[in-house]
Structures are given as structure tokens and as C-alpha cells.
């Protein structure tokens, strides 16, 4: 048999043209890209819903811990307040035990010496420091104080009512002796207990003699 008589045996299928390949690939890419945004949107919504559920459950999941912390804080505040009150009470009791005069006695002494004002006290301070620049005995202090008060009030019989309370405080000083000298500020500070004035005025007087 002749090869010319059978021309179909030499026919080979031709490959696709490049243009058709490009079209098909572009079309596939477009179809795949068009389906992606929808899937991403669904997944983001699901994730957001899951996050919202987690946030809403944080308080409920830790409700027991939060309640326990609140109770613990209240207990600590009560204990701290109780200890503070106890300490203040102990300090007050210690002061009352060591104090020579009761606060009621001091208040009574002030109320009985209405004429002994802050101005009279300042005159006593000036006279004491003019005679004794730094120290003196208690007898010297008393003599100077009474002579100054009687001269200022023009009353030869003027005296400090219940003045023995001042004596009690001075005599309670460690190793007290009549002939021993003490700083003038010490005696003057004790004398302020008898001054008839407000608390602020007495504080000012103490700062003036300090």
C-alpha cells in the first residue's frame, strides 16, 4: 500500500491557541476570586460573634472570684479599723495613766481664772525673761509671776485659782528640787494650763515661748 493513498495517517491534532488559554485562565481566576470575598465575610462574622460571646461570659465565669475579692476587701478594712481604734485607745489610756492632772481638772482651773487672759500671760513672759534670761528656780518663777499679775491688774490680792494644780505638775518633774533651776519655757508652758483663752490662743502662746 502506498502512503499517498492514506493521507489521514499523518494528521496530528494541533495545540490550542495561546489566546484561548489566556482567556480560560483568566476566567478561572475570576471565578475563584469572586467566590473568595463571600467566604471571608462569613468567617469574619462568625469570629466576631464568637468574640462577643467570650466577652459576655468573662464576668459570669469570674463571678465567684469577684465576689470573694469584695468580701476579702471588706474584712481587711474592718480589721484595719479595729486595730487603729485599739491603738488609739491604748495610747489614750497610757496618757491618762501617766498624766498628773485629769483633763477635767485643767478645764475647771481655766474656768475659775477668767481674769488670767493671754495678754496678762505675755506680760508674765516678758518679766520672767527680763529677770532670768534662761533658767530660774520654781520659787523665783512664782514670785515673779504673782508680782507681775498683781501689778498689771492693780489688785494686791490677785492670785491664780486652784494654783496647787500647777504645783502638782512641777513637783512631778524628775528629780525635782526647790533649789534646782529649770528652763523658763518649762514653767511658762505649765502656766498656760491656767490661761483663760481658746485652744488656738494657747497654742500661739506656747510657740511664742518656745
Coordinates of N, CA, C and O in Angstrom, one line a residue, residues 47 49 64 96 105 180:
X47 N -16.4 34.8 63.6 CA -15.3 35.1 64.5 C -15.8 36.2 65.5 O -15.5 36.2 66.7
X49 N -18.8 37.0 66.2 CA -19.9 36.5 67.1 C -19.3 35.7 68.3 O -19.7 35.8 69.4
X64 N -17.6 34.3 90.9 CA -17.2 33.9 92.3 C -15.9 34.5 92.8 O -15.8 34.9 93.9
X96 N -3.5 58.9 130.1 CA -4.3 59.2 131.3 C -3.6 58.6 132.5 O -3.7 59.2 133.6
X105 N -9.9 68.5 135.5 CA -9.2 69.4 136.4 C -8.7 70.6 135.7 O -8.8 71.8 136.2
X180 N 16.8 73.8 142.6 CA 17.2 73.4 141.3 C 16.6 74.3 140.2 O 15.4 74.6 140.3

